[in-house]
Coordinates of C-alpha atoms in Angstrom, one line a residue:
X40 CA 97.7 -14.0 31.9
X41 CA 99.9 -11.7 33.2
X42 CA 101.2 -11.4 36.9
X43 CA 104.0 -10.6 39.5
X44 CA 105.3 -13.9 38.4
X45 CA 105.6 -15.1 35.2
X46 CA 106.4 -18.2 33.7
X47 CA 106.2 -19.2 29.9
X48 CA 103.4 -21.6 29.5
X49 CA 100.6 -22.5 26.7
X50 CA 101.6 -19.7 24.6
X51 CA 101.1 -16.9 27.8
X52 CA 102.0 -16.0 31.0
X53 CA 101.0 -18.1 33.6
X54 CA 100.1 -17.2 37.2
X55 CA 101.5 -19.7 39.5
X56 CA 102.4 -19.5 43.1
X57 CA 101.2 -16.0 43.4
X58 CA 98.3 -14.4 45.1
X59 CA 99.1 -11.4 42.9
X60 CA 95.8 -11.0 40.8
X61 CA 92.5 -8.9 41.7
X62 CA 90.9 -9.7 38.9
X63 CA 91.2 -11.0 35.2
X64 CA 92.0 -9.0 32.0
X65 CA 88.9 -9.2 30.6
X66 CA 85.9 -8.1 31.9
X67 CA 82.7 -6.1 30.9
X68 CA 81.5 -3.2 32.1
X69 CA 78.8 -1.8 33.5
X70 CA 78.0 0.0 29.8
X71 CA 78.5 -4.0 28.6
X72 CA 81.7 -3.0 27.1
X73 CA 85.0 -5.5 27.5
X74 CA 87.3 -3.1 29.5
X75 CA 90.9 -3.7 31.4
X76 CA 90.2 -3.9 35.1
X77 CA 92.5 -3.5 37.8
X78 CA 95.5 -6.0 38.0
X79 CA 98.0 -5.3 40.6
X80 CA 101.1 -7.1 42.0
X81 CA 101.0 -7.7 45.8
X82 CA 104.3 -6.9 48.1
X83 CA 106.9 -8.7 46.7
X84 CA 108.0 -12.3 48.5
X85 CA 111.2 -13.2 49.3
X86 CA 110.7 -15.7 46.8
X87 CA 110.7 -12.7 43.9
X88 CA 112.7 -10.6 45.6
X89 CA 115.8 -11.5 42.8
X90 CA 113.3 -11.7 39.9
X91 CA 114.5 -8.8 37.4
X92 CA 111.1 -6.7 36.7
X93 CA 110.4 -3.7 39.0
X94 CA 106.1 -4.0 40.1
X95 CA 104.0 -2.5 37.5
X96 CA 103.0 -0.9 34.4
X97 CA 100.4 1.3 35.0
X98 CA 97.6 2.4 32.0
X99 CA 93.9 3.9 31.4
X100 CA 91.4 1.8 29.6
X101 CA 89.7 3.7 26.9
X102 CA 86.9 1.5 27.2
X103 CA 83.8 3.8 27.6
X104 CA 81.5 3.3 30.9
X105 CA 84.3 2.3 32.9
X106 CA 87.8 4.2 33.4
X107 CA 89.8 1.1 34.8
X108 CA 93.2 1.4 35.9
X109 CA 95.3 -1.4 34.5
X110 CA 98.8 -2.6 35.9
X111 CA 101.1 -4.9 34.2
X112 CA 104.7 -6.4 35.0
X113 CA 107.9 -4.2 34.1
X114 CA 110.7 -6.6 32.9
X115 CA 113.9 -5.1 33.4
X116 CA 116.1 -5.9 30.1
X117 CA 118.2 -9.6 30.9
X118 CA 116.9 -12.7 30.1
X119 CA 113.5 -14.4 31.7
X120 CA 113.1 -16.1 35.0
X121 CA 113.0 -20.1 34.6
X122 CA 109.6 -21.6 35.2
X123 CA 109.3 -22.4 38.7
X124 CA 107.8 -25.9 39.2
X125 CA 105.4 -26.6 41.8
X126 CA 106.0 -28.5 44.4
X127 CA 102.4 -30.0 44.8
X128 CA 99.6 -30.5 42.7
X129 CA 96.1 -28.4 44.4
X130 CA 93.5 -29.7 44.6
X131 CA 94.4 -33.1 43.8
X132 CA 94.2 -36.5 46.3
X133 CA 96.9 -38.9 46.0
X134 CA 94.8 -41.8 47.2
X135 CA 92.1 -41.2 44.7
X136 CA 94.1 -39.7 41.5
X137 CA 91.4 -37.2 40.7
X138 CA 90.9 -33.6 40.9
X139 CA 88.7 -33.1 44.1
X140 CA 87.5 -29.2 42.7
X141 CA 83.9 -29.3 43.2
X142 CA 81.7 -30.3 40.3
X143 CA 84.8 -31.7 38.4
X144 CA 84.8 -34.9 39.9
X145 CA 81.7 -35.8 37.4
X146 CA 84.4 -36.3 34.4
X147 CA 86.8 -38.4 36.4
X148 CA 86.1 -42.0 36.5
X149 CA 88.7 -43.4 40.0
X150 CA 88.6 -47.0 38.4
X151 CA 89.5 -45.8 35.0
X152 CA 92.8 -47.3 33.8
X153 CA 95.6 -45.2 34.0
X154 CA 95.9 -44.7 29.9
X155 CA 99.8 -43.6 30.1
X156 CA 100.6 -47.1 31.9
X157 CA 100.2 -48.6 28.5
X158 CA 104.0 -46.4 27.9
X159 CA 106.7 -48.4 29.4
X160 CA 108.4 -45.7 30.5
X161 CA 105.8 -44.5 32.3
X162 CA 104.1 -47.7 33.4
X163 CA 104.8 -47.1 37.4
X164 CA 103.9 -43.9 37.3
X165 CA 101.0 -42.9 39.4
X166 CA 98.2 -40.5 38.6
X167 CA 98.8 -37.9 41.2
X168 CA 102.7 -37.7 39.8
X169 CA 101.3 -37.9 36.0
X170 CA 98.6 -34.8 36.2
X171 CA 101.8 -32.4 37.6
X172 CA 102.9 -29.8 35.1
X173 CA 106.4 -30.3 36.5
X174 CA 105.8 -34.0 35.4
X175 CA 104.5 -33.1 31.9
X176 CA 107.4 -30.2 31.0
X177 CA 110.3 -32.5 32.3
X178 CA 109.4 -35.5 30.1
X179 CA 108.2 -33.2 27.1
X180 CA 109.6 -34.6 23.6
X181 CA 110.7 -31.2 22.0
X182 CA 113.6 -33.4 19.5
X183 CA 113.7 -35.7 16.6
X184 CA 116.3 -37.9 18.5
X185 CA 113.8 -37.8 21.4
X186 CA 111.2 -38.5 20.0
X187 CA 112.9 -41.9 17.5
X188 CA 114.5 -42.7 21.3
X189 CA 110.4 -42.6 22.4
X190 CA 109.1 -44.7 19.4
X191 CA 111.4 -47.3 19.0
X192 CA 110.2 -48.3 22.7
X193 CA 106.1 -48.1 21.8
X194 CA 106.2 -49.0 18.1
X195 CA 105.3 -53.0 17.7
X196 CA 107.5 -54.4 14.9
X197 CA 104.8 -54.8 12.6
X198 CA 102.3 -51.9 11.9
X199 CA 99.2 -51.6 9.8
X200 CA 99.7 -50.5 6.0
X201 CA 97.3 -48.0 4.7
X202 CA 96.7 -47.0 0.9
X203 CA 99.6 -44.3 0.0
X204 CA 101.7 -45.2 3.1
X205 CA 102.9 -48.9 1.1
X206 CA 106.4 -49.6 2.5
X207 CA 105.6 -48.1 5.8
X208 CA 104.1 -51.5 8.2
X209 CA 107.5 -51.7 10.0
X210 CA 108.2 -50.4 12.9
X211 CA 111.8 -49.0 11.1
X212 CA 109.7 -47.5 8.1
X213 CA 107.5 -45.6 9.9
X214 CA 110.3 -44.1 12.0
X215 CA 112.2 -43.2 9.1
X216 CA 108.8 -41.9 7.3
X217 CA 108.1 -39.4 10.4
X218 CA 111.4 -38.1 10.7
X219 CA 111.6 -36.8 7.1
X220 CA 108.3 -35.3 7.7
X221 CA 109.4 -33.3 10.9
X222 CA 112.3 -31.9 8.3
X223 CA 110.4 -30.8 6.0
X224 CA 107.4 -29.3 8.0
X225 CA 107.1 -26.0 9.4
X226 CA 106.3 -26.1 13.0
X227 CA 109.0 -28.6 15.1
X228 CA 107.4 -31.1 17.3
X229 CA 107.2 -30.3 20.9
X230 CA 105.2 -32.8 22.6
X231 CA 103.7 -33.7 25.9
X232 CA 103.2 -37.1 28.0
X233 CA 99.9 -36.4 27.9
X234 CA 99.4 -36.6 24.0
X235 CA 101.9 -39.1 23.4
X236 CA 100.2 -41.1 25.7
X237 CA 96.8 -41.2 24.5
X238 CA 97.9 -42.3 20.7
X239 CA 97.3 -45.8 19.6
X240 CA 100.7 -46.9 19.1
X241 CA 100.0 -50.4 17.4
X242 CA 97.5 -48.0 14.7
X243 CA 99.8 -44.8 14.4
X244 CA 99.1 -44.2 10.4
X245 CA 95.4 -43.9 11.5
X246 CA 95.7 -42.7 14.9
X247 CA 93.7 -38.9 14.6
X248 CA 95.7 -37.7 17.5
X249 CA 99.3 -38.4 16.0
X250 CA 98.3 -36.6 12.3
X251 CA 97.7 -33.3 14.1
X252 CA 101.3 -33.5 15.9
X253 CA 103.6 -35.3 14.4
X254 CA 103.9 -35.3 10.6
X255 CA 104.8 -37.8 7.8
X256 CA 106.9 -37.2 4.8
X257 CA 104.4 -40.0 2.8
X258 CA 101.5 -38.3 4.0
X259 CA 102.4 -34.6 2.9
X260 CA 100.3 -33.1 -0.3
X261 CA 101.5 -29.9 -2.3
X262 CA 100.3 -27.0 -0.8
X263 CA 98.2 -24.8 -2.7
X264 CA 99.8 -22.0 -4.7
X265 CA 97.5 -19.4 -3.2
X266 CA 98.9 -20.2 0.0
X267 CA 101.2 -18.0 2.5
X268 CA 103.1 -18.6 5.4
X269 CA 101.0 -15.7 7.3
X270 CA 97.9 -16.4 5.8
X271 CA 96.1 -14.3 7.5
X272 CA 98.5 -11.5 6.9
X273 CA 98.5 -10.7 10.6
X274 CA 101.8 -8.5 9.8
X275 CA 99.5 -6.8 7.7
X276 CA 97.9 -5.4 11.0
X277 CA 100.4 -5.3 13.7
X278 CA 100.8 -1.5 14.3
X279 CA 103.7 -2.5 17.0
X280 CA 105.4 -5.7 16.5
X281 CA 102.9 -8.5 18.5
X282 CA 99.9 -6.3 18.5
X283 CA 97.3 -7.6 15.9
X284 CA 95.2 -4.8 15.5
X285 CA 91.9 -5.9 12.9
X286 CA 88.9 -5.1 14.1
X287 CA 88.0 -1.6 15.2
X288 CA 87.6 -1.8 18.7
X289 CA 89.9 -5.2 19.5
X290 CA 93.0 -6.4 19.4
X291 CA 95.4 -9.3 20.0
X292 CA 98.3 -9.0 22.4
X293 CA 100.6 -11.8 21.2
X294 CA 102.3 -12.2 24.8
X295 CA 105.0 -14.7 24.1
X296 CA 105.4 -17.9 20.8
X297 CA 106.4 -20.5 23.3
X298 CA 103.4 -23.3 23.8
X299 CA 103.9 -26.6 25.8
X300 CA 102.8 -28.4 22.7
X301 CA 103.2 -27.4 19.2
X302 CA 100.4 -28.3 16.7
X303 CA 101.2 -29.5 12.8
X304 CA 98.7 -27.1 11.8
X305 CA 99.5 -23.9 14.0
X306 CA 98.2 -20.7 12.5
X307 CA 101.5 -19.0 13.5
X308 CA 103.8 -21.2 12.1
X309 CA 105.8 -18.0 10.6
X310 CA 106.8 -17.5 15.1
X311 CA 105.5 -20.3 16.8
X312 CA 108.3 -22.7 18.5
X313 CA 112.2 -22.6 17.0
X314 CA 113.2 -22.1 13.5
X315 CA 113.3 -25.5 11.2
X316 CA 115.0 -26.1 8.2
X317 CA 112.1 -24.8 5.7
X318 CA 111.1 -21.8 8.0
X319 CA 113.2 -19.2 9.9
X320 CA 110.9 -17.7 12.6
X321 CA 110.0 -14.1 13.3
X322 CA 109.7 -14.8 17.3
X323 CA 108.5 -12.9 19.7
X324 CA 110.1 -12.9 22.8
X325 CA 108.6 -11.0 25.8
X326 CA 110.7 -8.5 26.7
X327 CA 110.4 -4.9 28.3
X328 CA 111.0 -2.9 25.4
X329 CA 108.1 -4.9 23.5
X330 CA 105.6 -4.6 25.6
X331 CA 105.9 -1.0 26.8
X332 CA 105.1 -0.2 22.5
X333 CA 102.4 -1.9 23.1
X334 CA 101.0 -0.8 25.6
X335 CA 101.5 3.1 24.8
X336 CA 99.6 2.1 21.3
X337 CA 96.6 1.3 23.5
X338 CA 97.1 4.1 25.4
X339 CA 97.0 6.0 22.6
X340 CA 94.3 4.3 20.5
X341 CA 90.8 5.2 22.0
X342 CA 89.0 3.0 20.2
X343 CA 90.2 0.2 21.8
X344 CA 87.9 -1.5 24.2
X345 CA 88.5 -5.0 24.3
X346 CA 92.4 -6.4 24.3
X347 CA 92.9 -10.5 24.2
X348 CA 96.3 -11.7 25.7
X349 CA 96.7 -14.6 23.1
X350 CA 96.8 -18.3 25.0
X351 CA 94.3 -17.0 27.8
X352 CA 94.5 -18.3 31.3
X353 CA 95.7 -21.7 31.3
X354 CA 94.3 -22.2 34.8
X355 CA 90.8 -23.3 35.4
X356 CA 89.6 -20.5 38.4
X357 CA 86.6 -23.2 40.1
X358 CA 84.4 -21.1 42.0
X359 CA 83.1 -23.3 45.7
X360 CA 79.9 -23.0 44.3
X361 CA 80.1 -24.6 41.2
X362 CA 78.2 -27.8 40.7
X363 CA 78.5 -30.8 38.5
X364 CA 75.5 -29.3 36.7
X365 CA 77.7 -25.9 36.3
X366 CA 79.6 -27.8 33.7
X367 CA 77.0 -28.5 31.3
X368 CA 76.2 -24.7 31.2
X369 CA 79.2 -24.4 28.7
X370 CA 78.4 -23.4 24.9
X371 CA 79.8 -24.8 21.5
X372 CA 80.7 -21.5 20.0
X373 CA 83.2 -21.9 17.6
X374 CA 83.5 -24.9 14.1
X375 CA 86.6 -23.6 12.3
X376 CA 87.4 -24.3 8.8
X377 CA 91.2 -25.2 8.7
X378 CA 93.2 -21.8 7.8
X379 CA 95.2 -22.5 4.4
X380 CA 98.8 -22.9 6.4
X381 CA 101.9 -24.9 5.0
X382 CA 102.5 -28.5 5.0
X383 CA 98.9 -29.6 6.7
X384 CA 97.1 -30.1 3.3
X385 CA 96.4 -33.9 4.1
X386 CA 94.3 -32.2 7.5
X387 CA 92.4 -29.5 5.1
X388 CA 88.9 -30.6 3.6
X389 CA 87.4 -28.7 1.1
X390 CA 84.7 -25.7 2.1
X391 CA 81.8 -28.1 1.1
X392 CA 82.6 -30.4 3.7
X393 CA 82.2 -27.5 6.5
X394 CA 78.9 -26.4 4.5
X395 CA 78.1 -29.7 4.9
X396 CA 78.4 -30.6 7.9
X397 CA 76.4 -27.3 9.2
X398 CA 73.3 -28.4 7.3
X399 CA 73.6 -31.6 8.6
X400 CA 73.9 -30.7 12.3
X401 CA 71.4 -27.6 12.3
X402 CA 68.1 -28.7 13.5
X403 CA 69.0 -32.0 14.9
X404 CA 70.2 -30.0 18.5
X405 CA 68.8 -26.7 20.5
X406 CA 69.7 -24.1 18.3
X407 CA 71.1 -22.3 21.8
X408 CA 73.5 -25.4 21.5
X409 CA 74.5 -25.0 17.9
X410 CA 78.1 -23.7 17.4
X411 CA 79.1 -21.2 14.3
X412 CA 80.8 -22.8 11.4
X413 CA 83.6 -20.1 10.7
X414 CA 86.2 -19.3 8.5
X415 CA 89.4 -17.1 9.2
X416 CA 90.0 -15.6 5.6
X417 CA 93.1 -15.6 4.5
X418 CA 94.8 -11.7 3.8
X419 CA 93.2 -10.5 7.0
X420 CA 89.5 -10.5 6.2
X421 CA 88.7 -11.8 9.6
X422 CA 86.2 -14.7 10.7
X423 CA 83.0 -15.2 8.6
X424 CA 80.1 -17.4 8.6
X425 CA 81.1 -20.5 6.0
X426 CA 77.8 -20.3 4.7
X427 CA 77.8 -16.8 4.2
X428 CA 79.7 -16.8 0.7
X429 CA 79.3 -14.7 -1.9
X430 CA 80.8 -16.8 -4.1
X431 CA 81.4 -20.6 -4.3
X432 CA 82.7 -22.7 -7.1
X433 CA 83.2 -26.4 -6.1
X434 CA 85.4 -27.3 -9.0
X435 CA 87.6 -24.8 -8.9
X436 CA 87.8 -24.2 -5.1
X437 CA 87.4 -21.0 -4.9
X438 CA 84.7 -18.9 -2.5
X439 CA 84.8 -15.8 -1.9
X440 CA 83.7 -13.5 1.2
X441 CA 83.2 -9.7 1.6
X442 CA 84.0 -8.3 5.5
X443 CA 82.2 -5.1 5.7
X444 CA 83.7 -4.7 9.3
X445 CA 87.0 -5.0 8.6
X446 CA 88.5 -1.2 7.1
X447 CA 91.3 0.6 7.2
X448 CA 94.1 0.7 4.7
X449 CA 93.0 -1.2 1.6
X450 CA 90.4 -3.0 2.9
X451 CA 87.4 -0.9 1.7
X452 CA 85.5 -3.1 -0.4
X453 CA 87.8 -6.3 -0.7
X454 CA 86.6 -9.6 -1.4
X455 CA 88.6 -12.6 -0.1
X456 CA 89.3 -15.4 -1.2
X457 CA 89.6 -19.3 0.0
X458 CA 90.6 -22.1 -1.8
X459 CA 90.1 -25.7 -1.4
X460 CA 93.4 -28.0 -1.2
X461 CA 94.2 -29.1 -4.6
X462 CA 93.6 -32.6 -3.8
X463 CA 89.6 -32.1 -3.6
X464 CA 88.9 -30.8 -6.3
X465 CA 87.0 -32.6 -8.9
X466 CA 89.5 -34.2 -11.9

């Protein structure tokens, strides 16, 4: 989200303290087309007054049915404002330590147990203080030396072995075991109370919750040769550096590479989160000069109809007149197979397992109800039906996909190709 205020924050920009937005990015209009609407800063606070970006960035949608103004921030060309923390939480009652936004109350439980309490450093902590963002960015592990600090303190001496992981049931082993995986792995850790408190600490080999964020050396595979850094060759279609621009009529604004928690399998390992020592980032920071190319490529690309500002909203916007029943409204939509990215072949399965698991599950629920089981093809072909392969050969991995809707350059015609980890397939 962009706004008169910006701070970094789940991969975009965040609006916080402001009352600076009309309206979203994303709308449709009244042709059913996605189109820019209007976003527009209000009269600047003294507050922003020394923040360095002059009001807006003003462009025409080329999205037909509507002609939409759209304004954006100008950054002028020093360094970023630092996040400024709130000083209380909205919509939240210190007495009951649950969100009071009507219709949310339904998924909060006021007797639960406080789940972080279980963390001695956090055992006093209450749940209005917890839920805070300032809380969860102040006591964010984003270090090795942080985070052996963190485990030594929640590890129990003694851990349960698992098959592969032999010489790993002390609490010293397993430290020593994670640490070498975090150098050798392509995304650093960066990692929230939140997460860390919802791990089972006295079952950490198992836990599913500490495999998809921190990594360990014993449980790393080799990664498939076929495999690329930028798998999905998003390079490939960036017309201006942070613009991915695939499909005909959409595109993906890559805002900003800075996420309050960074995942072991992150599709953007090649820019997401500080260089480590196997991968030297391309990062893209959000500056003035970035954006504007951007933005005059839309302008001049009529085409265009529907932009997504990669990371979304963040924020939850409750309408008064939602309901508890509002909730239940929302659809499964997406059941992706794992894109074939470096170091998280122990998290891949094989294709059959997403093929699978679609037969299985189709039928049983609503069909309204039934997500699509997807897969991003590697090279740039774009998301595709799992079960609608051209080709499949379970013992050698290898299906292949044709993307009639993706063209342009070399793409006329090209059939894609995914492979299954080298560890599934048959001996």
């Amino acid at each position: 989200m962009l706004s008169s205020q910006v701070q970094l924050w789940s991969g975009t920009f965040v609006k916080r303290h402001i009352a600076a937005l009309s309206s979203t990015v994303r709308i449709k209009s009244a042709a059913g087309h996605h189109v820019f609407t209007n976003i527009r800063t209000n009269s600047t606070t003294a507050s922003q007054k020394n923040l360095p970006f002059t009001p807006i960035r003003q462009f025409r949608s080329n999205a037909p049915g509507q002609a939409a103004v759209t304004t954006f921030p100008r950054f002028d060309e020093h360094s970023m404002p630092p996040p400024e923390e709130p000083t209380e939480l909205e919509g939240y009652d210190q007495s009951l330590g649950y969100s009071q936004v009507p219709g949310q109350q339904a998924y909060h439980d006021i007797n639960r147990p406080a789940y972080w309490q279980s963390v001695p450093r956090w055992k006093d902590v209450s749940h209005y203080e917890f839920c805070t963002q300032k809380f969860q960015v102040r006591f964010t592990i984003p270090t090795i030396e942080k985070l052996e600090q963190f485990l030594d303190e929640v590890l129990p001496p003694v851990i349960p072995e698992y098959p592969g992981f032999e010489g790993v049931g002390t609490r010293e082993a397993f430290i020593k075991d994670v640490k070498q995986g975090i150098e050798e792995a392509p995304m650093m850790i960066r990692l929230t109370p939140h997460v860390l408190s919802i791990i089972n600490w006295k079952d950490p080999i198992a836990d599913p919750i500490r495999r998809q964020f921190i990594p360990m050396k014993s449980s790393m595979l080799p990664d498939h040769p076929k495999l690329e850094l930028d798998s999905l060759h998003e390079h490939d279609d960036s017309p201006v550096d942070g613009l991915v621009h695939r499909y005909p009529t959409k595109a993906l604004f890559l805002a900003t590479t800075v996420c309050p928690l960074y995942c072991r399998f992150c599709t953007r390992s090649w820019s997401v989160g500080p260089d480590t020592k196997t991968v030297s980032k391309n990062s893209i920071k959000p500056s003035r000069g970035r954006w504007e190319q951007v933005f005059q490529y839309i302008e001049r690309t009529p085409k265009l109809a529907d932009i997504v500002i990669s990371g979304d909203l963040l924020e939850n916007d409750y309408s008064p007149f939602l309901t508890s029943g509002d909730f239940a409204l929302q659809r499964r939509y997406y059941v992706y197979q794992p894109d074939m990215v470096r170091g998280v072949e122990d998290l891949r399965p094989p294709m059959s397992t997403i093929i699978d698991l679609e037969r299985r599950i189709r039928g049983t629920i609503g069909g309204m109800m039934t997500p699509n089981f997807v897969v991003d093809l590697p090279a740039g072909g774009g998301k595709r039906l799992a079960c609608s392969f051209d080709t499949y050969d379970r013992k050698t991995g290898r299906s292949t996909f044709t993307a009639p809707s993706i063209t342009g350059g070399d793409k006329e015609n090209k059939v894609y190709e995914y492979w299954d980890p080298l560890h599934s397939l048959p001996e």
